[in-house]
Coordinates of C-alpha atoms in Angstrom, one line a residue:
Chain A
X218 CA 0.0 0.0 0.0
X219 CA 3.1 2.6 0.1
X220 CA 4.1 1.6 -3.1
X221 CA 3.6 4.7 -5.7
X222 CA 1.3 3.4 -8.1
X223 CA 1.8 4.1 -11.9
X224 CA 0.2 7.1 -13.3
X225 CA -1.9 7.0 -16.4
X226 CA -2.4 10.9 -18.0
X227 CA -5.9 12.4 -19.0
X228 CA -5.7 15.4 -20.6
X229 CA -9.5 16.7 -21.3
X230 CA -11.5 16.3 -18.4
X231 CA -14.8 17.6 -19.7
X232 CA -18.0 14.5 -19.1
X233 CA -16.2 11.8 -20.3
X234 CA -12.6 12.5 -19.2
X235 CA -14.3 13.0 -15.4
X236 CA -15.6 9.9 -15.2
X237 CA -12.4 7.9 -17.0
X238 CA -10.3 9.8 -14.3
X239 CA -12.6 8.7 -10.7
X240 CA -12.4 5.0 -12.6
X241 CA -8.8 5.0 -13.0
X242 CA -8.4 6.4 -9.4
X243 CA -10.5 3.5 -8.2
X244 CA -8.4 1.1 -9.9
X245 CA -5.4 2.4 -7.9
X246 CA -4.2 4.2 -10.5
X247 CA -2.4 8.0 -9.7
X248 CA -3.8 10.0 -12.2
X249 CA -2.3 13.4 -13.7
X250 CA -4.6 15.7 -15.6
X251 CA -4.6 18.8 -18.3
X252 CA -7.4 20.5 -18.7
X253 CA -7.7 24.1 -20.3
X254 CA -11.0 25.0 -18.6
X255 CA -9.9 25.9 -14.9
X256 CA -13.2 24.1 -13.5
X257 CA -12.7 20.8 -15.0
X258 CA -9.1 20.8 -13.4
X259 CA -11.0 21.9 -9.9
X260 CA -13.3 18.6 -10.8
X261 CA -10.4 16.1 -11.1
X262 CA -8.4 17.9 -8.6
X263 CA -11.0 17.1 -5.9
X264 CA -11.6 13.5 -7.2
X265 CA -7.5 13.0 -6.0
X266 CA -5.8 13.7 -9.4
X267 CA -3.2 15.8 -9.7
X268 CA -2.9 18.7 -12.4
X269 CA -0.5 19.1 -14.7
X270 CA 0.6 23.0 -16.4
X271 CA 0.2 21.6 -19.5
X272 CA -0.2 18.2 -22.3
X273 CA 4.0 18.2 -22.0
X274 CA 3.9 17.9 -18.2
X275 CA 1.7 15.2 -18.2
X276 CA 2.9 13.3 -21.1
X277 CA 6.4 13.6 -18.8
X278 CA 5.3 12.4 -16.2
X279 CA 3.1 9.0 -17.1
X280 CA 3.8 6.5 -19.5
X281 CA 0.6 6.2 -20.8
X282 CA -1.0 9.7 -21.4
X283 CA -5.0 9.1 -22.6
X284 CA -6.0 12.0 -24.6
X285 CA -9.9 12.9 -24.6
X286 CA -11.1 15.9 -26.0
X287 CA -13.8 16.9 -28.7
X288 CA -12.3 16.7 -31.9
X289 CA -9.5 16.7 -34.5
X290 CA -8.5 20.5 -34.2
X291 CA -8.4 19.9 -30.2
X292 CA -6.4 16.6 -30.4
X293 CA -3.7 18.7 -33.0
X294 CA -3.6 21.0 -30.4
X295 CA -2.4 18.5 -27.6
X296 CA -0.2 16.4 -29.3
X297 CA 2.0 19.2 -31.9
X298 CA 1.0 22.6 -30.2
X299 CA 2.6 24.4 -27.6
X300 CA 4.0 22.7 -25.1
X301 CA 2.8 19.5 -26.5
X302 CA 2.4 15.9 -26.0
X303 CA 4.6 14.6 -28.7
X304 CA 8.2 16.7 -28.3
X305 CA 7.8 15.1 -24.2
X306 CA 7.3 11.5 -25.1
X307 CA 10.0 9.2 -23.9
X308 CA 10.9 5.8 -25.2
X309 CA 8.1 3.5 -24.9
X310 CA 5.2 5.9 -23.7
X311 CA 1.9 5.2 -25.4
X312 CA -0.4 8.1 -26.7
X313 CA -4.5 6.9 -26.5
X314 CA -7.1 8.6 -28.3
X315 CA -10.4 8.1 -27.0
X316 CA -12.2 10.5 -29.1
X317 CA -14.3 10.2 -31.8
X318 CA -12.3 11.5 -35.3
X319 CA -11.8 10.7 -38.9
X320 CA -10.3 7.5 -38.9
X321 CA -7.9 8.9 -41.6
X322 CA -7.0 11.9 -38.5
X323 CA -6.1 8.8 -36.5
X324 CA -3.6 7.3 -38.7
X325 CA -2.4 10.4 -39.5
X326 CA -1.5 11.5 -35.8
X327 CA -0.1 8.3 -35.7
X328 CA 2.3 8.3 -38.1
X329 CA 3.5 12.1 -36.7
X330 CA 3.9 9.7 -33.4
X331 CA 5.6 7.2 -34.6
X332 CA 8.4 10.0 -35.6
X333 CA 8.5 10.5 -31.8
X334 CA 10.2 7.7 -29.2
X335 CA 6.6 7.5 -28.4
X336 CA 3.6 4.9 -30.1
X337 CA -0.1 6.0 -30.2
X338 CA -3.0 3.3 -29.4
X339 CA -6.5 4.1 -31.1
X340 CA -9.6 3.5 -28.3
X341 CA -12.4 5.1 -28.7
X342 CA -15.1 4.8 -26.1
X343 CA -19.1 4.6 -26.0
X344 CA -21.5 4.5 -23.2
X345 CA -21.8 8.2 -21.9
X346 CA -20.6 9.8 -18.9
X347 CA -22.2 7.6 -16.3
X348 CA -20.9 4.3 -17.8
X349 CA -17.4 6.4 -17.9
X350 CA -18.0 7.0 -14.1
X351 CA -18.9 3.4 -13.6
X352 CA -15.9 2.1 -14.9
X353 CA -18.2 0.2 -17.3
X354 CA -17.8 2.0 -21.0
X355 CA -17.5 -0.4 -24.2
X356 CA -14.2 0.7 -25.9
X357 CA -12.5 -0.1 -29.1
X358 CA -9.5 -1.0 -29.2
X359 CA -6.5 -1.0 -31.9
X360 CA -2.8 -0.4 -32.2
X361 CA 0.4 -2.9 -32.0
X362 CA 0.0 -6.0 -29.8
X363 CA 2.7 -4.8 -27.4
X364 CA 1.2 -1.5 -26.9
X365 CA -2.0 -3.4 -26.3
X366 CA -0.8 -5.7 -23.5
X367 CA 0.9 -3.1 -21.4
X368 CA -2.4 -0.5 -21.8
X369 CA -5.0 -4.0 -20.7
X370 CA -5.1 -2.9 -16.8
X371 CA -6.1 1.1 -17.7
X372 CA -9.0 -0.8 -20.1
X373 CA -9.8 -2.9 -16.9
X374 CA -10.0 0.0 -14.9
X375 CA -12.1 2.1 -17.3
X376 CA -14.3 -0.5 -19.6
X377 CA -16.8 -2.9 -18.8
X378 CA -15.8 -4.5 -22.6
X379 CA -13.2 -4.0 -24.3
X380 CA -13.1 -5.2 -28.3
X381 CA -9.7 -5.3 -29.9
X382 CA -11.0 -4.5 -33.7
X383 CA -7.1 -4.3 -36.0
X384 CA -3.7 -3.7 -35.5
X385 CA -3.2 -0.1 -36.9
X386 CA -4.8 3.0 -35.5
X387 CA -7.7 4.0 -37.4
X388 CA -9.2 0.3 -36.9
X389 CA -11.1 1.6 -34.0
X390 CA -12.0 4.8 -35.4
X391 CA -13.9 2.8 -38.5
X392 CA -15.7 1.1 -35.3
X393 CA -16.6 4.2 -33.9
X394 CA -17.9 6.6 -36.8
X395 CA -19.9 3.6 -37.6
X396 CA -21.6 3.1 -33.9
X397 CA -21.7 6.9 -34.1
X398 CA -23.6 7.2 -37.2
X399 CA -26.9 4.5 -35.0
X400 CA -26.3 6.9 -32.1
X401 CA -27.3 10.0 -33.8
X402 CA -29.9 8.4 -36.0
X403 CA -31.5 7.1 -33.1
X404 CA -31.5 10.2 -31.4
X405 CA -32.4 12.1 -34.0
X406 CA -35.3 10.0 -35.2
X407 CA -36.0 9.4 -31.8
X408 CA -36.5 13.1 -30.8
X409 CA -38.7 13.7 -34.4
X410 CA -41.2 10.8 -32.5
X411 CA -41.4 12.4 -29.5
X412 CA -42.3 15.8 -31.3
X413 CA -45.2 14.0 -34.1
X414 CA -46.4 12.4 -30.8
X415 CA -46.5 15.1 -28.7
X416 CA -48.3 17.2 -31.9
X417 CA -50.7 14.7 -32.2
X418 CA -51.8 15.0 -28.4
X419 CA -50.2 12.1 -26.6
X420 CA -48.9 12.0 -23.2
X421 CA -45.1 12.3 -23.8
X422 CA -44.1 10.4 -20.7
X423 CA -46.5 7.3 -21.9
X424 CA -44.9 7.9 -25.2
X425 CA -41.7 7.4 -24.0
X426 CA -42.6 4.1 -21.4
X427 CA -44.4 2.5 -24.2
X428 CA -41.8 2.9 -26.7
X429 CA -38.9 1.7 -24.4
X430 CA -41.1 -1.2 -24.0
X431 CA -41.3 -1.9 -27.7
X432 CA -39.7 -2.6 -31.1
X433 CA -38.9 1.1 -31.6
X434 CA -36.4 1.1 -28.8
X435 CA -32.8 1.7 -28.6
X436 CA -30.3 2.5 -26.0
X437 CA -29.8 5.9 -26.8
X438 CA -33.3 6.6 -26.9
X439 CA -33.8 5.6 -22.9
X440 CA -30.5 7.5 -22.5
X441 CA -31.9 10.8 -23.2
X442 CA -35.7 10.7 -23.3
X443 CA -36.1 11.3 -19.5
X444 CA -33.6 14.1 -19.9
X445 CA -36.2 15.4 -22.5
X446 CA -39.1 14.8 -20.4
X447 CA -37.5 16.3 -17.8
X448 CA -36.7 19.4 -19.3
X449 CA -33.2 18.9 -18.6
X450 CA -30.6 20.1 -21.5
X451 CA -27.7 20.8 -19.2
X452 CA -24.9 19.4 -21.4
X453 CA -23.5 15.3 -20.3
X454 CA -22.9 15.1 -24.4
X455 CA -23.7 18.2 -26.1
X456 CA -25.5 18.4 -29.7
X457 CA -22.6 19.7 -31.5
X458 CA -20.6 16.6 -30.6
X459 CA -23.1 14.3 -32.7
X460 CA -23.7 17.1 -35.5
X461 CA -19.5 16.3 -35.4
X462 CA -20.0 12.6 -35.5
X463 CA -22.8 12.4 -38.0
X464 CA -20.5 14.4 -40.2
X465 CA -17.7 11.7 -39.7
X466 CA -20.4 9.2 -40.8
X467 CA -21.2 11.6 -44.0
X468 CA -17.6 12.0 -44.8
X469 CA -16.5 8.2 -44.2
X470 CA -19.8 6.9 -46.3
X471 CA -18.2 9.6 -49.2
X472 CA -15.0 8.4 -48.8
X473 CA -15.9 5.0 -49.7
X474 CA -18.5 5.7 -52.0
X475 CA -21.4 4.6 -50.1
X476 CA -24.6 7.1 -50.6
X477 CA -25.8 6.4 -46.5
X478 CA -29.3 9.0 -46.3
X479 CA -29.9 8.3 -42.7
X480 CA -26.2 10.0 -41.9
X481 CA -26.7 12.4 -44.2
X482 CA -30.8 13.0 -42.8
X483 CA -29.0 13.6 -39.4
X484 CA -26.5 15.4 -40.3
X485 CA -29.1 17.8 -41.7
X486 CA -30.9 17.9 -38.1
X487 CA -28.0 18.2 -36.2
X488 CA -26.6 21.2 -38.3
X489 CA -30.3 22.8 -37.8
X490 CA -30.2 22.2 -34.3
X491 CA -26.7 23.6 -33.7
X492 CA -27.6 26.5 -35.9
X493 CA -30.7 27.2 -33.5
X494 CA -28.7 27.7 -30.9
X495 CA -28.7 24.1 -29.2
X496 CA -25.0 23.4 -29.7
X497 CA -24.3 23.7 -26.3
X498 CA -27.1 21.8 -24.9
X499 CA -27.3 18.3 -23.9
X500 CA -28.2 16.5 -27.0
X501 CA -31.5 15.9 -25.5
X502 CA -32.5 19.0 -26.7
X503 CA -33.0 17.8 -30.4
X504 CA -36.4 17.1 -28.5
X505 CA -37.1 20.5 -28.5
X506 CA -35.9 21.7 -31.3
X507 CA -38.6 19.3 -32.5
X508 CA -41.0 20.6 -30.9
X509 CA -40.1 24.3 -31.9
X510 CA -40.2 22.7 -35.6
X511 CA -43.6 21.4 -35.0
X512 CA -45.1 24.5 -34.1
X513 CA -45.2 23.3 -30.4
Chain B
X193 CA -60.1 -29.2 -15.2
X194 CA -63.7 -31.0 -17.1
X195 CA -65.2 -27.4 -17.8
X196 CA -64.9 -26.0 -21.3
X197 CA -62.8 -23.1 -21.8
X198 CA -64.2 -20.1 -22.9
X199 CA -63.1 -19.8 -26.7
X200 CA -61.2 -16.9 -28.3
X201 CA -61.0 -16.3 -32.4
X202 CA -57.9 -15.3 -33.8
X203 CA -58.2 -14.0 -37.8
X204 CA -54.8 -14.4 -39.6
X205 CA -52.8 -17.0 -38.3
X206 CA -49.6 -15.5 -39.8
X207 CA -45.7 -15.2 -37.8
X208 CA -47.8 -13.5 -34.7
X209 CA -51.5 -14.9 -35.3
X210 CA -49.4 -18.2 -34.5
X211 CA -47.6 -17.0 -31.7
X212 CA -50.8 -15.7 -29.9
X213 CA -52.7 -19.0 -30.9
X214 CA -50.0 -20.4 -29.0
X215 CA -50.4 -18.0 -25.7
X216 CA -53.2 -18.1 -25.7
X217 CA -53.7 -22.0 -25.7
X218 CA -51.2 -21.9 -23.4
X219 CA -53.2 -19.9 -20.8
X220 CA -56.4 -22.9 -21.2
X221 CA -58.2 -20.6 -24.0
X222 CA -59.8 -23.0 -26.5
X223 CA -58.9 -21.0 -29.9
X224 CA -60.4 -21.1 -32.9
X225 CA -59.2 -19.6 -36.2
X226 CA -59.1 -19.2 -39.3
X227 CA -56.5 -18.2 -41.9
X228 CA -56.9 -18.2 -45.8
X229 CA -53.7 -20.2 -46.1
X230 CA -54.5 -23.6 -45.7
X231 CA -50.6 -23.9 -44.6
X232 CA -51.3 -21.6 -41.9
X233 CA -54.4 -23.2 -40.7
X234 CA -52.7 -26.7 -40.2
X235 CA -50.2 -24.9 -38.3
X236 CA -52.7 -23.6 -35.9
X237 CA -54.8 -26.9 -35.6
X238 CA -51.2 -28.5 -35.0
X239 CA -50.7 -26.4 -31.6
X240 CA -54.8 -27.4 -30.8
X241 CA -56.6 -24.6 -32.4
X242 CA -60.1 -25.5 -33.9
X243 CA -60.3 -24.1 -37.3
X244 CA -63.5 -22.2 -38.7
X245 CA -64.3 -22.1 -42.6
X246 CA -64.6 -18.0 -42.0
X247 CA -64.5 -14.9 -40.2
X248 CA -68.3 -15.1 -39.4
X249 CA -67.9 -18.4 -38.1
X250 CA -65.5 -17.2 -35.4
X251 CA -67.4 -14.8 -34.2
X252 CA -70.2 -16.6 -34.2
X253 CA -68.4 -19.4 -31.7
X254 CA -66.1 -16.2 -30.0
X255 CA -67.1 -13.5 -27.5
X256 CA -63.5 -12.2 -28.3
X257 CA -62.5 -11.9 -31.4
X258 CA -58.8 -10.8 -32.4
X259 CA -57.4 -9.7 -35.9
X260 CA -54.6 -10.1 -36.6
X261 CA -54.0 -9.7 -40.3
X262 CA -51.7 -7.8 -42.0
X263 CA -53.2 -4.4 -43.8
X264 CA -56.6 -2.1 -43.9
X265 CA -57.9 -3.9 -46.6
X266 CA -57.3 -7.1 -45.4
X267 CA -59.3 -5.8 -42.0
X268 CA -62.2 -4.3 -44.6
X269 CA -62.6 -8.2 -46.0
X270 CA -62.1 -9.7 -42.3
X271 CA -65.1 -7.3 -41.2
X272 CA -66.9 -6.5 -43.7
X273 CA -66.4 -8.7 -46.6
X274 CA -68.4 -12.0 -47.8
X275 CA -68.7 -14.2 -44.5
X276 CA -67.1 -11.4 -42.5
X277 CA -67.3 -10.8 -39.2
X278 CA -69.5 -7.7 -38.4
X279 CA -73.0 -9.2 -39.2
X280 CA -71.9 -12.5 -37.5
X281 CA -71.5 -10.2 -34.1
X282 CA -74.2 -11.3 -31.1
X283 CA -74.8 -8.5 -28.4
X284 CA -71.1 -8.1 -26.0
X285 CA -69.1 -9.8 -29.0
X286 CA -65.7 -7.8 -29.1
X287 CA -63.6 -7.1 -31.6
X288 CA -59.7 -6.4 -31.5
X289 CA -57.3 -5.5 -34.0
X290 CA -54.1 -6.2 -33.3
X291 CA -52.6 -5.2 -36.7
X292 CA -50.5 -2.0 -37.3
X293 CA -53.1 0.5 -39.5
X294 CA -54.1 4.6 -39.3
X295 CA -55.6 5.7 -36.3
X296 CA -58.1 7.4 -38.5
X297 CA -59.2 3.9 -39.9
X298 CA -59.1 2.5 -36.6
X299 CA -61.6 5.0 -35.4
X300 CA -63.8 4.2 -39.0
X301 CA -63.7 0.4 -38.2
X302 CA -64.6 1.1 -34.5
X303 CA -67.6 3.5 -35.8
X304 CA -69.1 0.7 -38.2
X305 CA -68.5 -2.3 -35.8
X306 CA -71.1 0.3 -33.4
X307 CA -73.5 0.0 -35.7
X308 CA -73.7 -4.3 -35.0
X309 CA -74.3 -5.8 -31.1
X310 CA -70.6 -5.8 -31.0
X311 CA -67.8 -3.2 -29.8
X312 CA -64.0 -3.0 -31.4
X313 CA -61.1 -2.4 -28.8
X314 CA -58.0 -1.5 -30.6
X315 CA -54.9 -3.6 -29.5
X316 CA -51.8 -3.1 -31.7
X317 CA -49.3 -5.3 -30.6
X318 CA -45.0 -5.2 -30.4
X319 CA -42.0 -7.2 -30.3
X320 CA -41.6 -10.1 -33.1
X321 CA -43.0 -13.5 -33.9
X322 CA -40.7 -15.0 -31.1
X323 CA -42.5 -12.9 -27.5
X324 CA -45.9 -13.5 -29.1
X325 CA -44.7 -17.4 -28.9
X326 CA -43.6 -16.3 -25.6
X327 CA -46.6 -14.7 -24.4
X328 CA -44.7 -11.5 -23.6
X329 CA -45.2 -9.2 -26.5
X330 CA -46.2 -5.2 -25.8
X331 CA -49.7 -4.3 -26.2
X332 CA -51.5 -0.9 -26.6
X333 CA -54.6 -1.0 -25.5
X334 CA -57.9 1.6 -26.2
X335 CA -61.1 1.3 -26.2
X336 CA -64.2 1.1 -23.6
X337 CA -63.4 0.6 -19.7
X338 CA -65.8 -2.0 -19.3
X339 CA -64.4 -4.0 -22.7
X340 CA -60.7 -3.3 -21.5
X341 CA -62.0 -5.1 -18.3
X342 CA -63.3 -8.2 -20.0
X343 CA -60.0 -8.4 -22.2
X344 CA -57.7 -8.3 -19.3
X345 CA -57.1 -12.6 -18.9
X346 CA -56.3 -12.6 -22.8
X347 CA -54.2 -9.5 -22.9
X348 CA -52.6 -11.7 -19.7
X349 CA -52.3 -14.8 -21.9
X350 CA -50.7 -12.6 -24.8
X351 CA -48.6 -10.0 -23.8
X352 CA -45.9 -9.5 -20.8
X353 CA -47.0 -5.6 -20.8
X354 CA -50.0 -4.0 -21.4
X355 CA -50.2 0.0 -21.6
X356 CA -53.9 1.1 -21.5
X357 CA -53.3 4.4 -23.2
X358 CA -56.9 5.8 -24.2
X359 CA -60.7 5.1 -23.8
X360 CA -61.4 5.6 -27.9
X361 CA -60.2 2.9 -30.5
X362 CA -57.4 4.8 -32.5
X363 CA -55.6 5.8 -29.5
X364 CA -53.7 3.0 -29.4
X365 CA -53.0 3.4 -33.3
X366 CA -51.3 6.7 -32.1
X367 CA -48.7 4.7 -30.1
X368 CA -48.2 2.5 -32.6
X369 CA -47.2 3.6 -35.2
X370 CA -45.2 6.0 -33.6
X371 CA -43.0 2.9 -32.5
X372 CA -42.9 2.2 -35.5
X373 CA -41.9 5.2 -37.4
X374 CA -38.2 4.3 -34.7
X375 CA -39.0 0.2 -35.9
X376 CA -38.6 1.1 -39.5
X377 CA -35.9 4.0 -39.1
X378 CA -33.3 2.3 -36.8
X379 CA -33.9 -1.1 -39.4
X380 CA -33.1 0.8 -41.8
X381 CA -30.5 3.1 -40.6
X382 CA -28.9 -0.1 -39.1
X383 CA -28.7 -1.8 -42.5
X384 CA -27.5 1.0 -44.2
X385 CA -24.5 1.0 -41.5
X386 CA -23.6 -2.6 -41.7
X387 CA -23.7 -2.1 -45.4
X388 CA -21.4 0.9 -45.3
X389 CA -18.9 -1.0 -42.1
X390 CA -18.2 -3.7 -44.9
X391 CA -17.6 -1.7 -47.7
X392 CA -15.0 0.0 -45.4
X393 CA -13.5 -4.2 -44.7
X394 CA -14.6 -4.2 -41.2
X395 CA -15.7 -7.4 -40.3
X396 CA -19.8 -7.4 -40.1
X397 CA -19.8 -10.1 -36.9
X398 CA -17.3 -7.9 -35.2
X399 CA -19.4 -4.4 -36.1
X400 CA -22.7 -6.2 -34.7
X401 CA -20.9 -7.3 -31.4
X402 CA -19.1 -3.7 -30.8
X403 CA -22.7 -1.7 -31.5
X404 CA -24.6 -3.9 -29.7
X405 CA -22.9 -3.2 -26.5
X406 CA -22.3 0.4 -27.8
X407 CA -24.3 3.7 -28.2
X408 CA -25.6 3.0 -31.4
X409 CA -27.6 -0.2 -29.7
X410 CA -31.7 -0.5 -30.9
X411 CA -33.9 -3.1 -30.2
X412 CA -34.4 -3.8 -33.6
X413 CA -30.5 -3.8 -34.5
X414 CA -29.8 -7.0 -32.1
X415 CA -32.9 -8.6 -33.5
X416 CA -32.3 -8.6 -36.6
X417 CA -28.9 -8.6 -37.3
X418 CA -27.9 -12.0 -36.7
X419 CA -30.5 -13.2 -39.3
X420 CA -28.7 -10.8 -41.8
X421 CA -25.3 -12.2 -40.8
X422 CA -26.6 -15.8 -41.7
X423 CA -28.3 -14.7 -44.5
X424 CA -31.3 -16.1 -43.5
X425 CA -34.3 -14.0 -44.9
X426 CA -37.0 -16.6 -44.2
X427 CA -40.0 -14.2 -43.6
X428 CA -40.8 -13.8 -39.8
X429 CA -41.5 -10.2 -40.2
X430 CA -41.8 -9.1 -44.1
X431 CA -40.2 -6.3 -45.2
X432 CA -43.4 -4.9 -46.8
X433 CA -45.2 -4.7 -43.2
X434 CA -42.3 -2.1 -41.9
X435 CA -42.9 -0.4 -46.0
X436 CA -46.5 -0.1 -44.4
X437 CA -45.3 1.2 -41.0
X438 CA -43.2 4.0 -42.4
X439 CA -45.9 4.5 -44.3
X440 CA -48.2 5.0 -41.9
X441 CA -45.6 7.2 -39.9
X442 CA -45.3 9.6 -42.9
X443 CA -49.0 9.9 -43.5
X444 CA -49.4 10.2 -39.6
X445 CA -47.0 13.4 -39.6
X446 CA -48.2 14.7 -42.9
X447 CA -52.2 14.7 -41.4
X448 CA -50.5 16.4 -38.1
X449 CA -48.8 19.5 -40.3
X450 CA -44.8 17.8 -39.1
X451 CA -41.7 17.6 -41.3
X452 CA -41.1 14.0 -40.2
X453 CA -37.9 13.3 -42.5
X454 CA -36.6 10.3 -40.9
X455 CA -40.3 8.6 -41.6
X456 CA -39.8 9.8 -44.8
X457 CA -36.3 7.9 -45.6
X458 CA -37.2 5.0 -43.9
X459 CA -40.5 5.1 -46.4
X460 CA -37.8 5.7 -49.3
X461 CA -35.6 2.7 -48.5
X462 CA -38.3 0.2 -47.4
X463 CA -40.2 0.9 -51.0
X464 CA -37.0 0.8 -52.6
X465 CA -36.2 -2.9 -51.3
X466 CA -39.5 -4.0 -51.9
X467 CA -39.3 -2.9 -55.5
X468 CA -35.7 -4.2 -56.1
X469 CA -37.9 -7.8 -54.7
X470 CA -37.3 -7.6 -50.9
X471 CA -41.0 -7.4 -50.3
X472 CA -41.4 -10.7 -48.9
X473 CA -38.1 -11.4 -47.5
X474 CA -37.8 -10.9 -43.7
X475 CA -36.9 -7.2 -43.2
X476 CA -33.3 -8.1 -42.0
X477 CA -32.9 -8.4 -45.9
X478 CA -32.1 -4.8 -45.6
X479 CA -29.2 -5.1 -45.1
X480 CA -28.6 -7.6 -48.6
X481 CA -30.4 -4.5 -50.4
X482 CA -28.0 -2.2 -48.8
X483 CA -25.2 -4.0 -50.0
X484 CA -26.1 -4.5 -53.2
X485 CA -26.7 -0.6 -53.2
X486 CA -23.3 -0.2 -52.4
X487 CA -21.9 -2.7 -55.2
X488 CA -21.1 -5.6 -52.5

């Protein structure tokens, strides 16, 4: 029990990053954090991790530095901008990406890695932030069998499964934009029933119970509906991180030449929503905006 | 154990007509049916099911009868047709229809069956050939108090949960099909992403296990899925009844003055597959149509 325990890095520490950090803390991990937004850093501070001045300080002191931010432009950022992840690796350290990018991003930012000592592992996650709280996310997994091995007790500690998908980065990613494209249809369509129903004068709350109930359900649909019904939109995933991820489904269907309308339908209604002003709401909110397009 | 069971007619003797034969049996209803397809008929005499040479004999030999056939026209020739139901009705008989159709034709049906001794109760029904088997499929229920009352043992022999969501047939149409606008869409959706995950070379066994346990998770999804992956399209739900659903859900939105455009791609790609010969394939073939769409 006085043994120092290995620390793992998290640099982002928004909903999901939170929750990987109390996880890895409960899996007697020490756990060293970067966040730019002072609050977040308060958050994991208080959870027992320690903060970091920057991604170079934490990437100096762990060996395996999990990076979990929003999107591509962030993750450049981290790893190549100032005071950077990549000029502090050291022989050996690992680089994870759990967000949700291009998987062509992925195996770009790995390649820039692999000109570093260091090696990056791709593992993207799904569940929300409560799973990521509970220690019980789904993640894919891919990168080099040794880097693998060595990162299987920080999966432990933060995934309920874990599903190693290829042996390059960017395996994952294809995983993930393509989960990614059911979650935001699901939602999307999801919120459009709510909306018809509530239009056409049923009880939203029996709408919801009956549906959960029945063929039209999905797990992302119980996820948010009682957020909805609630009237709760403060942000756990906000909307402009699935009007990102639809656009990685657009964008990936393109790429190989696939026409895929329900990506493209909610792209369309994630763009609207953002552009009305729900960007920064939970993602719940597509309910209302809806509703607002239903003349409710 | 000597006395007779009271006697229950179900019309349409089809993937769930079967299944609720059997529940109902199960629960010491005697059953009697009848079916236009011979086939179908043996099937239900098979489980123990006494076999009438038309809808009017049912009902003459039912207080409860349940209909359970596929469209609004079939429902038109059930009721009203040569040897149909409605003139066969004796004072209490009761009427349900379990089959997915517009509220507004609901509420017609339910107006003409007034006009006889008898009383419809609409009682749309969800969750797949295998829980009506099981007894444990999800019912809507609306209609009369007093007829929801007498109903209650066979809605216990049938369905694992009932939702008593109106006192007016066509209120439980409402529900309906807005589950199944979400049915059709994450089917669809769903197909259109497995189609695009292989394209990309992921492996489709691999991309059903990660979104399963993932965000992009529907009911539907883990249904289905595993028929598409052993290419077994033996019909237990066609792919013409979700074409009807969506539909339904379009029409629905369109009397209600809503933009509903995931109804209307779902409507797109079901008619598409059941004019490229999908029609009477089970619905999981969406996923074969999808891949042909994207030269697989």
């Amino acid at each position: 029990m006085s043994s120092i325990a290995e620390s793992v890095g998290v640099i982002g520490a928004g909903a999901m990053g939170l929750g990987i950090v109390r996880s890895l803390l409960r899996g007697g991990f020490g756990v060293r954090v970067r966040d730019i937004r002072p609050q977040a850093e308060d958050d994991a501070a208080r959870l027992g991790a320690r903060c970091e001045p920057s991604p170079a300080a934490v990437a100096r002191a762990c060996s395996i530095t999990l990076v979990v931010v929003v999107d591509r432009g962030e993750i450049e950022d981290v790893l190549f901008g100032r005071d950077g992840v990549a000029p502090a690796l050291a022989p050996g350290s690992l680089v994870l990406i759990a967000s949700t990018i291009a998987p062509d991003d992925i195996a770009d930012f790995a390649a820039r890695i692999c000109a570093t000592p260091g090696e990056l592992v791709d593992t993207p996650i799904s569940g929300g932030p409560q799973r990521a709280h509970d220690g019980t996310m789904t993640m894919m997994v891919a990168g080099s069998a040794a880097a693998l091995d060595r990162c299987a007790p920080v999966f432990a500690a933060i995934a309920g499964k874990v599903f190693p998908v290829g042996g390059r980065p960017g395996d994952a990613a294809r995983f993930k934009v393509i989960n990614n494209l059911l979650a935001a249809v699901n939602l999307a369509a999801g919120a459009e029933a709510m909306a018809l129903a509530a239009k056409a004068g049923l009880d939203p709350r029996q709408v919801f119970e009956v549906i959960r109930a029945s063929s039209g359900a999905s797990w992302i649909f119980a996820d948010r509906m009682p957020r909805a019904l609630a009237g709760d939109y403060a942000p756990r995933a906000a909307t402009r991180v699935l009007r990102k991820d639809a656009g990685l489904a657009v964008d990936f269907a393109a790429r190989h030449g696939v026409a895929a309308p329900f990506a493209s339908a909610a792209q369309a209604a994630f763009a609207a929503a953002v552009a009305a002003g729900f960007g920064e709401h939970d993602d719940a909110a597509m309910v209302e905006w809806n509703r607002r397009k239903a003349g409710l």
